[in-house]
Amino acid sequence: MIAKPGEEAERPSTFADQVYGRILSSIATGAFPTGSKLPSEKLLGERFGVSRPVVRDALSRLQRDGLIESRKGSGSFVLSSPPEDLSAAADMAQIARYQRYQEFRLVVEGAAAALAAERRTSAQLARIVDAHNKFIAEIENGQFLWQSDREVHIAIAEAAGNEFFVESLEGPEVRLSDFMTVSLKLTSSRSPQRGSLVAREHSNIVDAIRGRDAVAARIAMEFHLVQARRRMLDKTLSP
Amino acid sequence: MIAKPGEEAERPSTFADQVYGRILSSIATGAFPTGSKLPSEKLLGERFGVSRPVVRDALSRLQRDGLIESRKGSGSFVLSSPPEDLSAAADMAQIARYQRYQEFRLVVEGAAAALAAERRTSAQLARIVDAHNKFIAEIENGQFLWQSDREVHIAIAEAAGNEFFVESLEGPEVRLSDFMTVSLKLTSSRSPQRGSLVAREHSNIVDAIRGRDAVAARIAMEFHLVQARRRMLDKTLSP
Amino acid sequence: MIAKPGEEAERPSTFADQVYGRILSSIATGAFPTGSKLPSEKLLGERFGVSRPVVRDALSRLQRDGLIESRKGSGSFVLSSPPEDLSAAADMAQIARYQRYQEFRLVVEGAAAALAAERRTSAQLARIVDAHNKFIAEIENGQFLWQSDREVHIAIAEAAGNEFFVESLEGPEVRLSDFMTVSLKLTSSRSPQRGSLVAREHSNIVDAIRGRDAVAARIAMEFHLVQARRRMLDKTLSP
Amino acid sequence: MIAKPGEEAERPSTFADQVYGRILSSIATGAFPTGSKLPSEKLLGERFGVSRPVVRDALSRLQRDGLIESRKGSGSFVLSSPPEDLSAAADMAQIARYQRYQEFRLVVEGAAAALAAERRTSAQLARIVDAHNKFIAEIENGQFLWQSDREVHIAIAEAAGNEFFVESLEGPEVRLSDFMTVSLKLTSSRSPQRGSLVAREHSNIVDAIRGRDAVAARIAMEFHLVQARRRMLDKTLSP
């Protein structure tokens, strides 16, 4: 039983996170195998001791993450299963929080990349390119260091010429670095090709900022972050 | 003389903020009257002891704020003058920082309003409506309290169901409240009608969130924040 | 009975348009008064001879238009009533099509306004300002001509420097002018103040394009079109 | 000499298209090799008989397309060279028009993909998936038919539930099919891997629409169209 009476309206996300984590876990272990139908909202609510809106919230996020599909009138079905090593890398309930952080980053870093394309000085471009090249060199050496990934993102946010974008990514409560540790641990443990995929996505962003194309820079950054969110949960993602 | 050698590449925004503040001040005092042509980038650079990119950055922000107009090949002209009480309400160099905070809020709160329209529970809508009604009641009583304005914005950000949006607005370094104090001090000292203008803009946002129209909610919020940014510097803004 | 067997999957919007128009009509005549609860989706489907997805589509558009509110688990309630002169000005089923055209315009004209702010030449700005001033002069003379409103919008779309934006607004099948006739007929018949409201919204767009502020230009245009959509159906809209 | 007196203000894009096409051609043939500095705006204006704003417009589009880089104070440099077969596939001056059509599509199809994710019926999803699978099957057989590519895009636009999106892509003056012929001719003639690249980008869009993730659907579509624009001109793009 997760919910306590009277608390639900206050912090609905917390309960939904736990429900999200439990269903995710059940899918990962095969208790809810690919293709199977999930129990009804009502039954899930009873099992986890939460109200139906909380269940619905968790299900709609699982759908957004590509793990289940809701069909009007017939219920929810498992579309794909997350990697088995997911639970080794992260507390399952933390995954929901990570996905929300990615949602926030998409908004902030997408806008920052567009501003960087418009306003970046030559010195700021040089710093972005340096960070990008360092990351590529490490990937080619078989390494995959979150510090270098972070450096690319921070250099871009700084080129936006607005300190609030950087501050929102690296405040004392929000830690880009914490989340990147989880993400890269997963990414690097899975396949060496994932590193080059990340580097290629970075290249698209850097090219657009170099070409002063604000629209392309925003899109390339948003695409990179959507893909990162999916890579977290998708074991079949090529390459 | 503002710039010190070697620092410029490090913190260009700081110098540009000061140049922005000084030109703004000269426009407010009438040293650069409406309709007049500003000195060239080269001369401004010499006067303030900064490089031309720094001057250019300050000028392009003054243009964005509707104070000057740059005409290709003929220089920059003063379009309108900020309210004279501006310097009483705020350190002139802080205005540039305030405007950047508004730029950041536009991105974060616009996205949060859209998510709130999609995800808000009935309880969250009720909290938004309560805060909105409280603000309206105060305006009708001739008051204009930043705490109540803030409450409306925070209630909306919370309804987005993603704690990172709220955290980015009210961290220990970023203070929605600090900036609102400046903004409302100016707004309230100017005309009682400005309060109702703000309340009407809030109504548009609340209506869209009630109607679950994510696009209209984002637009109404973004419009509100663009207008707030302009109200800060525009003495002629009706009503 | 609206739907014919087998056709529904092909052209769902047509049936939903008619259902939308009928419910709108019932609200306007007072058959479904403000505050009352609408019949269930099932009953509405039976009454109009359409499937529940078609009813659901119509209801969600009525909600987006601010006319009804759907409450999870308890049904849909009438929030406000459209102006009584609506049926005199337009075929009720056409209103749904008009609202969709506004949705399309929002996307196309919002993007065009942003591009116009970035790329407009002095000659293009002069044409926009001329059209804007002509419209204002007419409003002050108590006139309200859709041709002048259209001219402002076309001048902005042309300043985007991409002919496809203008073509998409004024093709042989899509007629900005047709829709504007309806919209302005309604607007002008209602109150003289509505004209000045439209002119003030145009001013926001023109100012942002003059100041080369792409973000503010997009937002001001989007806001104008969202408001126009609401003005169509909202009799209480001040002033 | 391109410009005729008095016409420039009327149709600036036409002259800029021709200047764009000529510079592009000079880069493709090696007359302006990679790494070289372009003649000044003034000299280019004299050579082509157009004014400097027209040259500037053409240069800024070449920069957006990743072919040149403008450095403040030192001029424009050739960054990369378009494929040599470009002139065989298309009239060089038409390329500029094609790129503008892609800019328009990005706006319209990005919004349509988001709406499709929100509103698509099961029947509409099935049609999208069918078109997508047909395209993949052809690619695997070594074919690459623009009709099948077009079918995927039209099926998505139709699922947006707003006929104006489809009409704007396939009106009598705007022809999605015309442009696709050029694009696919180039793509297919270059490398078989490009086909699978397009198919993979389509998969991202289809997955997001299936998962009802409007944000991811918009981004995946925008990313696909930005990449298509770059593929047109970039010979080094890895498959």
PDB file of C-alpha atoms in Angstrom, chain C residues 3-239:
ATOM      1  CA  ALA C   3     -23.179   8.808 -39.956  1.00  0.00           C
ATOM      2  CA  LYS C   4     -23.509   6.331 -42.803  1.00  0.00           C
ATOM      3  CA  PRO C   5     -22.074   2.854 -42.242  1.00  0.00           C
ATOM      4  CA  GLY C   6     -18.490   2.421 -43.404  1.00  0.00           C
ATOM      5  CA  GLU C   7     -17.821   6.078 -43.928  1.00  0.00           C
ATOM      6  CA  GLU C   8     -16.859   7.005 -40.432  1.00  0.00           C
ATOM      7  CA  ALA C   9     -13.243   5.885 -40.599  1.00  0.00           C
ATOM      8  CA  GLU C  10     -12.836   7.796 -43.846  1.00  0.00           C
ATOM      9  CA  ARG C  11     -14.028  11.224 -42.853  1.00  0.00           C
ATOM     10  CA  PRO C  12     -14.452  11.404 -39.093  1.00  0.00           C
ATOM     11  CA  SER C  13     -14.088  15.173 -39.046  1.00  0.00           C
ATOM     12  CA  THR C  14     -17.219  15.743 -41.101  1.00  0.00           C
ATOM     13  CA  PHE C  15     -19.462  13.947 -38.647  1.00  0.00           C
ATOM     14  CA  ALA C  16     -17.738  15.482 -35.679  1.00  0.00           C
ATOM     15  CA  ASP C  17     -18.217  18.915 -37.303  1.00  0.00           C
ATOM     16  CA  GLN C  18     -21.935  18.341 -37.495  1.00  0.00           C
ATOM     17  CA  VAL C  19     -22.155  17.049 -33.950  1.00  0.00           C
ATOM     18  CA  TYR C  20     -20.072  20.036 -32.835  1.00  0.00           C
ATOM     19  CA  GLY C  21     -22.415  22.392 -34.698  1.00  0.00           C
ATOM     20  CA  ARG C  22     -25.556  20.804 -33.242  1.00  0.00           C
ATOM     21  CA  ILE C  23     -24.369  20.898 -29.649  1.00  0.00           C
ATOM     22  CA  LEU C  24     -23.115  24.468 -30.160  1.00  0.00           C
ATOM     23  CA  SER C  25     -26.541  25.364 -31.522  1.00  0.00           C
ATOM     24  CA  SER C  26     -28.289  23.771 -28.550  1.00  0.00           C
ATOM     25  CA  ILE C  27     -26.090  25.751 -26.187  1.00  0.00           C
ATOM     26  CA  ALA C  28     -26.717  29.012 -28.089  1.00  0.00           C
ATOM     27  CA  THR C  29     -30.506  28.559 -28.039  1.00  0.00           C
ATOM     28  CA  GLY C  30     -30.492  27.675 -24.368  1.00  0.00           C
ATOM     29  CA  ALA C  31     -31.626  24.082 -24.871  1.00  0.00           C
ATOM     30  CA  PHE C  32     -28.437  23.233 -22.974  1.00  0.00           C
ATOM     31  CA  PRO C  33     -28.175  26.227 -20.619  1.00  0.00           C
ATOM     32  CA  THR C  34     -25.000  27.417 -18.880  1.00  0.00           C
ATOM     33  CA  GLY C  35     -24.228  25.268 -15.857  1.00  0.00           C
ATOM     34  CA  SER C  36     -26.277  22.317 -17.070  1.00  0.00           C
ATOM     35  CA  LYS C  37     -24.883  18.841 -17.609  1.00  0.00           C
ATOM     36  CA  LEU C  38     -24.767  17.507 -21.165  1.00  0.00           C
ATOM     37  CA  PRO C  39     -26.250  14.098 -21.952  1.00  0.00           C
ATOM     38  CA  SER C  40     -23.719  11.242 -21.764  1.00  0.00           C
ATOM     39  CA  GLU C  41     -21.456  10.377 -24.727  1.00  0.00           C
ATOM     40  CA  LYS C  42     -23.563   7.275 -25.260  1.00  0.00           C
ATOM     41  CA  LEU C  43     -26.843   9.223 -25.393  1.00  0.00           C
ATOM     42  CA  LEU C  44     -25.404  11.937 -27.636  1.00  0.00           C
ATOM     43  CA  GLY C  45     -24.115   9.236 -29.977  1.00  0.00           C
ATOM     44  CA  GLU C  46     -27.560   7.688 -30.181  1.00  0.00           C
ATOM     45  CA  ARG C  47     -29.299  11.020 -30.683  1.00  0.00           C
ATOM     46  CA  PHE C  48     -27.032  12.027 -33.562  1.00  0.00           C
ATOM     47  CA  GLY C  49     -26.545   8.528 -34.953  1.00  0.00           C
ATOM     48  CA  VAL C  50     -22.754   8.588 -34.632  1.00  0.00           C
ATOM     49  CA  SER C  51     -20.188   6.492 -32.784  1.00  0.00           C
ATOM     50  CA  ARG C  52     -18.708   7.481 -29.434  1.00  0.00           C
ATOM     51  CA  PRO C  53     -15.253   8.457 -30.817  1.00  0.00           C
ATOM     52  CA  VAL C  54     -17.017  11.014 -33.018  1.00  0.00           C
ATOM     53  CA  VAL C  55     -18.910  12.411 -30.015  1.00  0.00           C
ATOM     54  CA  ARG C  56     -15.703  12.475 -27.990  1.00  0.00           C
ATOM     55  CA  ASP C  57     -13.916  14.421 -30.754  1.00  0.00           C
ATOM     56  CA  ALA C  58     -16.712  17.015 -30.879  1.00  0.00           C
ATOM     57  CA  LEU C  59     -16.779  17.360 -27.088  1.00  0.00           C
ATOM     58  CA  SER C  60     -13.034  17.815 -26.792  1.00  0.00           C
ATOM     59  CA  ARG C  61     -13.182  20.632 -29.346  1.00  0.00           C
ATOM     60  CA  LEU C  62     -16.044  22.300 -27.509  1.00  0.00           C
ATOM     61  CA  GLN C  63     -13.922  22.069 -24.379  1.00  0.00           C
ATOM     62  CA  ARG C  64     -10.926  23.610 -26.166  1.00  0.00           C
ATOM     63  CA  ASP C  65     -13.232  26.425 -27.311  1.00  0.00           C
ATOM     64  CA  GLY C  66     -14.153  27.131 -23.686  1.00  0.00           C
ATOM     65  CA  LEU C  67     -17.823  26.213 -24.036  1.00  0.00           C
ATOM     66  CA  ILE C  68     -17.952  23.071 -21.931  1.00  0.00           C
ATOM     67  CA  GLU C  69     -15.888  21.443 -19.227  1.00  0.00           C
ATOM     68  CA  SER C  70     -15.388  17.699 -18.930  1.00  0.00           C
ATOM     69  CA  ARG C  71     -14.975  16.374 -15.413  1.00  0.00           C
ATOM     70  CA  LYS C  72     -13.533  12.872 -15.097  1.00  0.00           C
ATOM     71  CA  GLY C  73     -16.220  10.490 -13.947  1.00  0.00           C
ATOM     72  CA  SER C  74     -19.061  13.005 -13.825  1.00  0.00           C
ATOM     73  CA  GLY C  75     -19.578  14.128 -17.425  1.00  0.00           C
ATOM     74  CA  SER C  76     -19.523  17.403 -19.357  1.00  0.00           C
ATOM     75  CA  PHE C  77     -20.981  20.728 -18.190  1.00  0.00           C
ATOM     76  CA  VAL C  78     -21.829  23.903 -20.112  1.00  0.00           C
ATOM     77  CA  LEU C  79     -19.370  26.641 -19.111  1.00  0.00           C
ATOM     78  CA  SER C  80     -20.538  29.499 -21.309  1.00  0.00           C
ATOM     79  CA  SER C  81     -22.891  30.215 -24.151  1.00  0.00           C
ATOM     80  CA  PRO C  82     -21.925  31.550 -27.597  1.00  0.00           C
ATOM     81  CA  PRO C  83     -23.409  34.851 -28.818  1.00  0.00           C
ATOM     82  CA  GLU C  84     -26.974  34.526 -30.052  1.00  0.00           C
ATOM     83  CA  ASP C  85     -26.127  36.174 -33.367  1.00  0.00           C
ATOM     84  CA  LEU C  86     -23.729  33.350 -34.209  1.00  0.00           C
ATOM     85  CA  SER C  87     -26.272  31.372 -36.226  1.00  0.00           C
ATOM     86  CA  ALA C  88     -27.192  34.485 -38.203  1.00  0.00           C
ATOM     87  CA  ALA C  89     -23.565  34.982 -39.230  1.00  0.00           C
ATOM     88  CA  ALA C  90     -22.571  31.465 -40.103  1.00  0.00           C
ATOM     89  CA  ASP C  91     -23.736  27.952 -40.798  1.00  0.00           C
ATOM     90  CA  MET C  92     -23.220  26.246 -37.457  1.00  0.00           C
ATOM     91  CA  ALA C  93     -21.416  23.264 -38.980  1.00  0.00           C
ATOM     92  CA  GLN C  94     -19.011  25.677 -40.683  1.00  0.00           C
ATOM     93  CA  ILE C  95     -17.901  27.017 -37.310  1.00  0.00           C
ATOM     94  CA  ALA C  96     -15.985  23.811 -36.626  1.00  0.00           C
ATOM     95  CA  ARG C  97     -14.191  24.185 -39.952  1.00  0.00           C
ATOM     96  CA  TYR C  98     -13.438  27.819 -39.175  1.00  0.00           C
ATOM     97  CA  GLN C  99     -11.914  26.851 -35.822  1.00  0.00           C
ATOM     98  CA  ARG C 100      -9.696  24.299 -37.559  1.00  0.00           C
ATOM     99  CA  TYR C 101      -8.563  26.926 -40.022  1.00  0.00           C
ATOM    100  CA  GLN C 102      -7.612  29.126 -37.062  1.00  0.00           C
ATOM    101  CA  GLU C 103      -5.624  26.211 -35.647  1.00  0.00           C
ATOM    102  CA  PHE C 104      -3.750  25.934 -38.931  1.00  0.00           C
ATOM    103  CA  ARG C 105      -3.192  29.698 -39.172  1.00  0.00           C
ATOM    104  CA  LEU C 106      -1.738  29.726 -35.670  1.00  0.00           C
ATOM    105  CA  VAL C 107       0.985  27.322 -36.768  1.00  0.00           C
ATOM    106  CA  VAL C 108       1.742  28.975 -40.111  1.00  0.00           C
ATOM    107  CA  GLU C 109       1.380  32.636 -39.158  1.00  0.00           C
ATOM    108  CA  GLY C 110       3.171  32.224 -35.828  1.00  0.00           C
ATOM    109  CA  ALA C 111       6.211  30.844 -37.646  1.00  0.00           C
ATOM    110  CA  ALA C 112       5.914  33.480 -40.398  1.00  0.00           C
ATOM    111  CA  ALA C 113       5.873  36.323 -37.852  1.00  0.00           C
ATOM    112  CA  ALA C 114       9.078  34.989 -36.257  1.00  0.00           C
ATOM    113  CA  LEU C 115      10.799  34.764 -39.647  1.00  0.00           C
ATOM    114  CA  ALA C 116       9.533  38.251 -40.565  1.00  0.00           C
ATOM    115  CA  ALA C 117      11.162  39.668 -37.423  1.00  0.00           C
ATOM    116  CA  GLU C 118      14.480  38.113 -38.446  1.00  0.00           C
ATOM    117  CA  ARG C 119      14.488  38.780 -42.170  1.00  0.00           C
ATOM    118  CA  ARG C 120      12.220  41.719 -43.014  1.00  0.00           C
ATOM    119  CA  THR C 121      13.759  44.450 -45.154  1.00  0.00           C
ATOM    120  CA  SER C 122      13.012  48.136 -44.477  1.00  0.00           C
ATOM    121  CA  ALA C 123      10.632  48.109 -47.447  1.00  0.00           C
ATOM    122  CA  GLN C 124       8.750  45.120 -46.023  1.00  0.00           C
ATOM    123  CA  LEU C 125       8.496  46.746 -42.602  1.00  0.00           C
ATOM    124  CA  ALA C 126       7.158  49.931 -44.226  1.00  0.00           C
ATOM    125  CA  ARG C 127       4.457  47.924 -45.994  1.00  0.00           C
ATOM    126  CA  ILE C 128       3.436  46.227 -42.738  1.00  0.00           C
ATOM    127  CA  VAL C 129       3.278  49.564 -40.911  1.00  0.00           C
ATOM    128  CA  ASP C 130       1.240  51.169 -43.727  1.00  0.00           C
ATOM    129  CA  ALA C 131      -1.311  48.359 -43.663  1.00  0.00           C
ATOM    130  CA  HIS C 132      -1.466  48.541 -39.878  1.00  0.00           C
ATOM    131  CA  ASN C 133      -2.023  52.322 -39.876  1.00  0.00           C
ATOM    132  CA  LYS C 134      -4.721  52.051 -42.537  1.00  0.00           C
ATOM    133  CA  PHE C 135      -6.566  49.500 -40.411  1.00  0.00           C
ATOM    134  CA  ILE C 136      -6.313  51.705 -37.311  1.00  0.00           C
ATOM    135  CA  ALA C 137      -7.621  54.736 -39.222  1.00  0.00           C
ATOM    136  CA  GLU C 138     -10.644  52.753 -40.364  1.00  0.00           C
ATOM    137  CA  ILE C 139     -11.360  51.510 -36.852  1.00  0.00           C
ATOM    138  CA  GLU C 140     -11.223  55.087 -35.573  1.00  0.00           C
ATOM    139  CA  ASN C 141     -13.742  56.001 -38.270  1.00  0.00           C
ATOM    140  CA  GLY C 142     -16.059  53.289 -36.999  1.00  0.00           C
ATOM    141  CA  GLN C 143     -15.308  50.962 -39.906  1.00  0.00           C
ATOM    142  CA  PHE C 144     -13.967  47.443 -39.697  1.00  0.00           C
ATOM    143  CA  LEU C 145     -12.971  46.074 -43.085  1.00  0.00           C
ATOM    144  CA  TRP C 146     -11.750  42.532 -43.436  1.00  0.00           C
ATOM    145  CA  GLN C 147      -9.689  43.553 -46.490  1.00  0.00           C
ATOM    146  CA  SER C 148      -7.549  45.777 -44.290  1.00  0.00           C
ATOM    147  CA  ASP C 149      -7.185  43.128 -41.618  1.00  0.00           C
ATOM    148  CA  ARG C 150      -6.154  40.630 -44.283  1.00  0.00           C
ATOM    149  CA  GLU C 151      -3.623  43.083 -45.711  1.00  0.00           C
ATOM    150  CA  VAL C 152      -1.807  43.291 -42.350  1.00  0.00           C
ATOM    151  CA  HIS C 153      -1.566  39.506 -42.139  1.00  0.00           C
ATOM    152  CA  ILE C 154      -0.442  39.052 -45.744  1.00  0.00           C
ATOM    153  CA  ALA C 155       2.196  41.795 -45.431  1.00  0.00           C
ATOM    154  CA  ILE C 156       3.659  39.981 -42.421  1.00  0.00           C
ATOM    155  CA  ALA C 157       3.613  36.580 -44.128  1.00  0.00           C
ATOM    156  CA  GLU C 158       5.378  38.081 -47.153  1.00  0.00           C
ATOM    157  CA  ALA C 159       8.097  39.548 -44.957  1.00  0.00           C
ATOM    158  CA  ALA C 160       8.966  35.989 -43.892  1.00  0.00           C
ATOM    159  CA  GLY C 161      10.793  35.682 -47.196  1.00  0.00           C
ATOM    160  CA  ASN C 162       9.278  32.296 -48.010  1.00  0.00           C
ATOM    161  CA  GLU C 163       6.483  32.254 -50.551  1.00  0.00           C
ATOM    162  CA  PHE C 164       5.005  28.988 -49.263  1.00  0.00           C
ATOM    163  CA  PHE C 165       3.687  30.676 -46.130  1.00  0.00           C
ATOM    164  CA  VAL C 166       1.615  33.162 -48.147  1.00  0.00           C
ATOM    165  CA  GLU C 167       0.477  30.495 -50.600  1.00  0.00           C
ATOM    166  CA  SER C 168      -0.791  28.262 -47.808  1.00  0.00           C
ATOM    167  CA  LEU C 169      -2.995  31.087 -46.504  1.00  0.00           C
ATOM    168  CA  GLU C 170      -4.464  32.109 -49.839  1.00  0.00           C
ATOM    169  CA  GLY C 171      -4.675  29.078 -52.105  1.00  0.00           C
ATOM    170  CA  PRO C 172      -7.664  28.355 -54.310  1.00  0.00           C
ATOM    171  CA  GLU C 173      -9.132  25.988 -51.749  1.00  0.00           C
ATOM    172  CA  VAL C 174      -8.121  27.755 -48.569  1.00  0.00           C
ATOM    173  CA  ARG C 175      -9.361  31.291 -48.394  1.00  0.00           C
ATOM    174  CA  LEU C 176      -8.144  33.571 -45.673  1.00  0.00           C
ATOM    175  CA  SER C 177     -10.630  36.112 -47.026  1.00  0.00           C
ATOM    176  CA  ASP C 178     -13.680  33.806 -46.725  1.00  0.00           C
ATOM    177  CA  PHE C 179     -13.003  33.103 -43.118  1.00  0.00           C
ATOM    178  CA  MET C 180     -12.190  36.688 -42.298  1.00  0.00           C
ATOM    179  CA  THR C 181     -15.552  37.791 -43.641  1.00  0.00           C
ATOM    180  CA  VAL C 182     -17.312  35.614 -41.100  1.00  0.00           C
ATOM    181  CA  SER C 183     -15.024  36.596 -38.283  1.00  0.00           C
ATOM    182  CA  LEU C 184     -15.181  40.336 -38.877  1.00  0.00           C
ATOM    183  CA  LYS C 185     -18.912  40.336 -39.498  1.00  0.00           C
ATOM    184  CA  LEU C 186     -19.328  38.886 -36.057  1.00  0.00           C
ATOM    185  CA  THR C 187     -16.718  41.091 -34.474  1.00  0.00           C
ATOM    186  CA  SER C 188     -17.981  44.334 -35.943  1.00  0.00           C
ATOM    187  CA  SER C 189     -21.622  43.619 -35.246  1.00  0.00           C
ATOM    188  CA  ARG C 190     -20.924  43.131 -31.589  1.00  0.00           C
ATOM    189  CA  SER C 191     -19.109  46.105 -30.220  1.00  0.00           C
ATOM    190  CA  PRO C 192     -17.017  48.948 -31.532  1.00  0.00           C
ATOM    191  CA  GLN C 193     -14.418  48.200 -28.865  1.00  0.00           C
ATOM    192  CA  ARG C 194     -13.648  44.838 -30.452  1.00  0.00           C
ATOM    193  CA  GLY C 195     -12.091  46.636 -33.389  1.00  0.00           C
ATOM    194  CA  SER C 196      -9.638  48.481 -31.186  1.00  0.00           C
ATOM    195  CA  LEU C 197      -8.844  45.228 -29.418  1.00  0.00           C
ATOM    196  CA  VAL C 198      -7.857  43.676 -32.757  1.00  0.00           C
ATOM    197  CA  ALA C 199      -5.823  46.781 -33.636  1.00  0.00           C
ATOM    198  CA  ARG C 200      -3.988  46.643 -30.296  1.00  0.00           C
ATOM    199  CA  GLU C 201      -3.122  42.985 -30.832  1.00  0.00           C
ATOM    200  CA  HIS C 202      -1.790  43.884 -34.279  1.00  0.00           C
ATOM    201  CA  SER C 203       0.359  46.614 -32.659  1.00  0.00           C
ATOM    202  CA  ASN C 204       2.073  44.048 -30.461  1.00  0.00           C
ATOM    203  CA  ILE C 205       3.005  42.017 -33.540  1.00  0.00           C
ATOM    204  CA  VAL C 206       4.208  45.039 -35.521  1.00  0.00           C
ATOM    205  CA  ASP C 207       6.320  46.309 -32.601  1.00  0.00           C
ATOM    206  CA  ALA C 208       8.053  42.953 -32.234  1.00  0.00           C
ATOM    207  CA  ILE C 209       8.797  42.729 -35.966  1.00  0.00           C
ATOM    208  CA  ARG C 210      10.172  46.281 -35.909  1.00  0.00           C
ATOM    209  CA  GLY C 211      12.360  45.383 -32.900  1.00  0.00           C
ATOM    210  CA  ARG C 212      13.582  42.203 -34.695  1.00  0.00           C
ATOM    211  CA  ASP C 213      12.394  40.124 -31.726  1.00  0.00           C
ATOM    212  CA  ALA C 214      11.456  36.792 -33.324  1.00  0.00           C
ATOM    213  CA  VAL C 215      10.212  35.190 -30.118  1.00  0.00           C
ATOM    214  CA  ALA C 216       7.935  38.118 -29.206  1.00  0.00           C
ATOM    215  CA  ALA C 217       6.639  38.318 -32.793  1.00  0.00           C
ATOM    216  CA  ARG C 218       5.671  34.642 -32.811  1.00  0.00           C
ATOM    217  CA  ILE C 219       3.972  34.919 -29.427  1.00  0.00           C
ATOM    218  CA  ALA C 220       2.078  38.132 -30.286  1.00  0.00           C
ATOM    219  CA  MET C 221       0.752  36.558 -33.499  1.00  0.00           C
ATOM    220  CA  GLU C 222      -0.216  33.302 -31.791  1.00  0.00           C
ATOM    221  CA  PHE C 223      -1.930  35.219 -29.005  1.00  0.00           C
ATOM    222  CA  HIS C 224      -3.880  37.305 -31.532  1.00  0.00           C
ATOM    223  CA  LEU C 225      -5.143  34.183 -33.320  1.00  0.00           C
ATOM    224  CA  VAL C 226      -6.076  32.356 -30.110  1.00  0.00           C
ATOM    225  CA  GLN C 227      -8.043  35.426 -29.011  1.00  0.00           C
ATOM    226  CA  ALA C 228      -9.761  35.672 -32.423  1.00  0.00           C
ATOM    227  CA  ARG C 229     -10.825  32.043 -32.078  1.00  0.00           C
ATOM    228  CA  ARG C 230     -12.277  32.727 -28.641  1.00  0.00           C
ATOM    229  CA  ARG C 231     -13.938  36.003 -29.655  1.00  0.00           C
ATOM    230  CA  MET C 232     -15.887  34.055 -32.247  1.00  0.00           C
ATOM    231  CA  LEU C 233     -17.658  32.067 -29.566  1.00  0.00           C
ATOM    232  CA  ASP C 234     -17.503  34.151 -26.427  1.00  0.00           C
ATOM    233  CA  LYS C 235     -20.153  36.763 -25.894  1.00  0.00           C
ATOM    234  CA  THR C 236     -18.783  37.961 -22.588  1.00  0.00           C
ATOM    235  CA  LEU C 237     -15.298  38.748 -23.843  1.00  0.00           C
ATOM    236  CA  SER C 238     -14.391  42.196 -22.703  1.00  0.00           C
ATOM    237  CA  PRO C 239     -14.373  44.865 -23.847  1.00  0.00           C
TER     238      PRO C 239
END
